[in-house]
mmCIF file of C-alpha atoms in Angstrom:
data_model
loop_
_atom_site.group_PDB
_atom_site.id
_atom_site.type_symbol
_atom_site.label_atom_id
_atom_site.label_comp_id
_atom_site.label_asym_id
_atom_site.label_seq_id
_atom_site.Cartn_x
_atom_site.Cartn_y
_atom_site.Cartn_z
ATOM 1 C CA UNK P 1 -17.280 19.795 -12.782
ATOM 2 C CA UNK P 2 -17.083 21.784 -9.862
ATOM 3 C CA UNK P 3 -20.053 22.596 -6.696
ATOM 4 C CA UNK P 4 -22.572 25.209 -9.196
ATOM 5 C CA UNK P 5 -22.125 22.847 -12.159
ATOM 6 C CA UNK P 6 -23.706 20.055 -10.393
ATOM 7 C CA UNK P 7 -26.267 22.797 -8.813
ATOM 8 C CA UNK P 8 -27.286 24.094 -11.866
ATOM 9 C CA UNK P 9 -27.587 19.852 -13.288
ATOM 10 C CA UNK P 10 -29.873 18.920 -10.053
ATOM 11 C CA UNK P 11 -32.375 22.231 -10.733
ATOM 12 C CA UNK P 12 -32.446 21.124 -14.421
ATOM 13 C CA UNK P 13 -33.172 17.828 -13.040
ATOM 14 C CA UNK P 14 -35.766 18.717 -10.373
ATOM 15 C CA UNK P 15 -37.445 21.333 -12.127
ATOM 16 C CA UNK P 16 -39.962 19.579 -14.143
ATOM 17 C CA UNK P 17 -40.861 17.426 -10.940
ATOM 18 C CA UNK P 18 -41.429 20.099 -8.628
ATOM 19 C CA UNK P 19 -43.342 22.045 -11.031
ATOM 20 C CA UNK P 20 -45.700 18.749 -11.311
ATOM 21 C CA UNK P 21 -46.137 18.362 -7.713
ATOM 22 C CA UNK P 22 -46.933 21.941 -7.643
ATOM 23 C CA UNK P 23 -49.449 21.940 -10.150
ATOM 24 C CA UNK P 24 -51.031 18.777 -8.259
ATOM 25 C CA UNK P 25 -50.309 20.183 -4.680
ATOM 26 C CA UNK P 26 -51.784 23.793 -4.444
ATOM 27 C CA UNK P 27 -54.849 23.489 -5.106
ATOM 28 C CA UNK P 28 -55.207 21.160 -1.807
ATOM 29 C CA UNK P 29 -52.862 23.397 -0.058
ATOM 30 C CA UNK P 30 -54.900 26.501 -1.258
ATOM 31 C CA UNK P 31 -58.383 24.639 -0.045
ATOM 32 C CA UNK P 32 -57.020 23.766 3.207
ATOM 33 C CA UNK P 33 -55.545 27.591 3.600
ATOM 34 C CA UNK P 34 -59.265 28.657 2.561
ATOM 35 C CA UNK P 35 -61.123 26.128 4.691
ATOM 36 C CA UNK P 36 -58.872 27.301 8.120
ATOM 37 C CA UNK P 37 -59.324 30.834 7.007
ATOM 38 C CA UNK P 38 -63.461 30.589 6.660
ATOM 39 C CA UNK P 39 -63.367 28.821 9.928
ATOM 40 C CA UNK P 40 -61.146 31.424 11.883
ATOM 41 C CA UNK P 41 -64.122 34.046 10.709
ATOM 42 C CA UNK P 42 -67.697 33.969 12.493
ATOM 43 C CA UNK P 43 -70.792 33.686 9.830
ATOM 44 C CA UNK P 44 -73.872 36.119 10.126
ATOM 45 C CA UNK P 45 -76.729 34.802 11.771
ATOM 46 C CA UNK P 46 -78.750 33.646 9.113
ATOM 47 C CA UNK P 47 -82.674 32.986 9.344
ATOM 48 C CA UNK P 48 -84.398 30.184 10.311
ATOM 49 C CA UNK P 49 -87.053 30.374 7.626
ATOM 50 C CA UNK P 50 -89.324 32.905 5.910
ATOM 51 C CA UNK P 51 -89.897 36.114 7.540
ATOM 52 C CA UNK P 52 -92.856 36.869 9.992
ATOM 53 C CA UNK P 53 -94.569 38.752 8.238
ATOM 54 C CA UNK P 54 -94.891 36.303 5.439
ATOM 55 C CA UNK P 55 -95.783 33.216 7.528
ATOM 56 C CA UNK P 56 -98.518 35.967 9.066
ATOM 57 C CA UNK P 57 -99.599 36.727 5.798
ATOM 58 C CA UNK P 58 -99.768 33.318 4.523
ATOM 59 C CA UNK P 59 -101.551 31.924 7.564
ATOM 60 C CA UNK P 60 -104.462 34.525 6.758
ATOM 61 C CA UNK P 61 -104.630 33.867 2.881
ATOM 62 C CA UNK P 62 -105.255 30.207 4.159
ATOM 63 C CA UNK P 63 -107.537 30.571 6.779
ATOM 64 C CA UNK P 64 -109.735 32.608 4.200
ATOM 65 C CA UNK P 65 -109.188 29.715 1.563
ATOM 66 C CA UNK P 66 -110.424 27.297 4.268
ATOM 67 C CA UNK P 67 -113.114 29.616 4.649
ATOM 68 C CA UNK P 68 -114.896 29.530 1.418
ATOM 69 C CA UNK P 69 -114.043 25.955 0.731
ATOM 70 C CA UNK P 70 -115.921 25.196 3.124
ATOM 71 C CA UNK P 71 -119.113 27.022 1.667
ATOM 72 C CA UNK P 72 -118.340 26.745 -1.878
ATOM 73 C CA UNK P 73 -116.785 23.334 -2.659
ATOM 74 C CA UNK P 74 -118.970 20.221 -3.326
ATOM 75 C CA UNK P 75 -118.421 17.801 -0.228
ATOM 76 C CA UNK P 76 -116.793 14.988 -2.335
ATOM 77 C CA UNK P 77 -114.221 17.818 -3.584
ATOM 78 C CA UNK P 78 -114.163 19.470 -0.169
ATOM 79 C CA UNK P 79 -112.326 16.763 2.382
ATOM 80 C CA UNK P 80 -109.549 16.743 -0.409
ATOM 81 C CA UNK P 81 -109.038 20.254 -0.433
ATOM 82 C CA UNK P 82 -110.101 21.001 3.310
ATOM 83 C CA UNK P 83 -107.527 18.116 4.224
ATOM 84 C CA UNK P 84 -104.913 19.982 2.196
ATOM 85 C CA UNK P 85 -105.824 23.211 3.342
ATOM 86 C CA UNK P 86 -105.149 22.039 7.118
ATOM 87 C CA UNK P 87 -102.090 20.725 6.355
ATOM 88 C CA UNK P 88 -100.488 23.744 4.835
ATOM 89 C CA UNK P 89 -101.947 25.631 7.562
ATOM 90 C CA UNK P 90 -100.625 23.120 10.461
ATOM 91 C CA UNK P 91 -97.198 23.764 8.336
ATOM 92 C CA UNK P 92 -97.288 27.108 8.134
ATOM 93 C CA UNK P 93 -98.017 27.589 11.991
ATOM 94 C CA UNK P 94 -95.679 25.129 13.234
ATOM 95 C CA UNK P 95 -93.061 27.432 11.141
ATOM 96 C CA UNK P 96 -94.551 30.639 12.947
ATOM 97 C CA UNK P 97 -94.774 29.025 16.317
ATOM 98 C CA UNK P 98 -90.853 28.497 16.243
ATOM 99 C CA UNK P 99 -90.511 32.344 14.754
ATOM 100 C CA UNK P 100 -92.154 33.599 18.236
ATOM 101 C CA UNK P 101 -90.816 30.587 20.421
ATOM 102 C CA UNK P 102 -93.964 29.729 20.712
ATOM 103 C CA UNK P 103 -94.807 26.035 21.900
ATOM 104 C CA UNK P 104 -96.025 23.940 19.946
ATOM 105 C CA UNK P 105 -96.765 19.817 19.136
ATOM 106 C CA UNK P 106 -94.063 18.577 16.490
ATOM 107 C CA UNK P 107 -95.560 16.613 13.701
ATOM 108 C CA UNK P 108 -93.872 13.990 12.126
ATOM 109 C CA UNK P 109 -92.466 13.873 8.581
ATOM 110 C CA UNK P 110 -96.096 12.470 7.352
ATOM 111 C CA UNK P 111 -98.085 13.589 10.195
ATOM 112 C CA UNK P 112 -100.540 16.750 10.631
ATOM 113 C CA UNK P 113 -102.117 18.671 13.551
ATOM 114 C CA UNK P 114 -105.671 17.629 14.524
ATOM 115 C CA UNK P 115 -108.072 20.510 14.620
ATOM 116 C CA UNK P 116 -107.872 20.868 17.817
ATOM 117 C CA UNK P 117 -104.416 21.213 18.043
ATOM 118 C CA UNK P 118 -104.689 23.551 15.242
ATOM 119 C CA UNK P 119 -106.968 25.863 16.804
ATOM 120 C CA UNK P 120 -104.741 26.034 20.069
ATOM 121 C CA UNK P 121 -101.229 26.798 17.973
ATOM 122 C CA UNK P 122 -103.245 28.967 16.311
ATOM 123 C CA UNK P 123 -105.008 30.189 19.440
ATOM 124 C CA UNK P 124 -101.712 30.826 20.667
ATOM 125 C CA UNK P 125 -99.973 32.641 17.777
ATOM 126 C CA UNK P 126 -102.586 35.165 17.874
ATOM 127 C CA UNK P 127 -102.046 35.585 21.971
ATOM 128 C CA UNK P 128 -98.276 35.924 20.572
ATOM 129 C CA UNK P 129 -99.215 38.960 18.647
ATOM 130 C CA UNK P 130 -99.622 37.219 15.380
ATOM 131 C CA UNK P 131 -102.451 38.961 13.439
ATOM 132 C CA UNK P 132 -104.588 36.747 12.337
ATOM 133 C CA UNK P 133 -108.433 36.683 11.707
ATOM 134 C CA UNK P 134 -110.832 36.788 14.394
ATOM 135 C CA UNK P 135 -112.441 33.678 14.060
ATOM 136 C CA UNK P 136 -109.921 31.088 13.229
ATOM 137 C CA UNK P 137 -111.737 28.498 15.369
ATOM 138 C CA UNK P 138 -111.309 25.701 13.131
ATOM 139 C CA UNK P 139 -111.254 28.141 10.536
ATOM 140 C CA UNK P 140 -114.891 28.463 9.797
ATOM 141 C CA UNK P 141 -117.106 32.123 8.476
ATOM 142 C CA UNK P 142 -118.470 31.646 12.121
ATOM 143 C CA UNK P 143 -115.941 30.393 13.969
ATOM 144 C CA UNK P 144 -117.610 27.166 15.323
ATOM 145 C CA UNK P 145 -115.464 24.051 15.512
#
């Protein structure tokens, strides 16, 4: 048996081994290649949240909605629906405020804005260029608080 015989033997040997470690191997070794690769390359700025335009538009849809609840809606029915109102409207401005860099109060995970701090974000959003009805003071037909 001379040097290749004993070559050839070990690769006969080794072959189903390596081809097992392989199989186990590169997918890790193909992640980590990946991973280092994505990280080398910058991502695109993505957006904080919805677009302007829709936070506008969805402030005004529920100022009017606040708006005829409180002239339609029977007063038991009301405070439910006024309260829930305010809340998606506190939500919607907090999201707007940090669109413009606007400041504003940060409400905790369970908390909402009073009206009053309402009306200013809101007070200030429009001042920010945000178009948003002319009486939004706190969100009343005639704009009394």
């Amino acid at each position: 048996m001379d040097f290749w015989d004993a070559a050839k033997l070990a690769l006969i040997v080794a072959t189903p081994t390596l081809l097992g470690a392989l199989v186990i191997y590169a997918p890790k070794w193909c992640g980590a290649i990946a991973d280092r690769w994505e990280a080398a390359r910058p991502k695109p700025p993505e957006p904080y949240g919805p677009p302007i335009e829709q936070l506008a538009a969805d402030l005004r849809r529920l100022l009017r909605l606040h708006s005829e609840l409180t002239v339609s809606a029977h007063l038991a029915m009301r405070a439910h629906r006024l309260w829930a109102v305010e809340a998606a409207i506190g939500t919607r401005a907090v999201e707007a405020a940090r669109a413009l860099g606007v400041p504003h109060p940060e409400p905790g995970p369970h908390d909402t804005l009073t009206r009053r701090q309402l009306h200013d974000l809101l007070m200030h959003l429009a001042g920010a260029g945000l178009a948003l009805p002319a009486k939004v003071g706190p969100f009343t037909s005639d704009g009394r608080i």
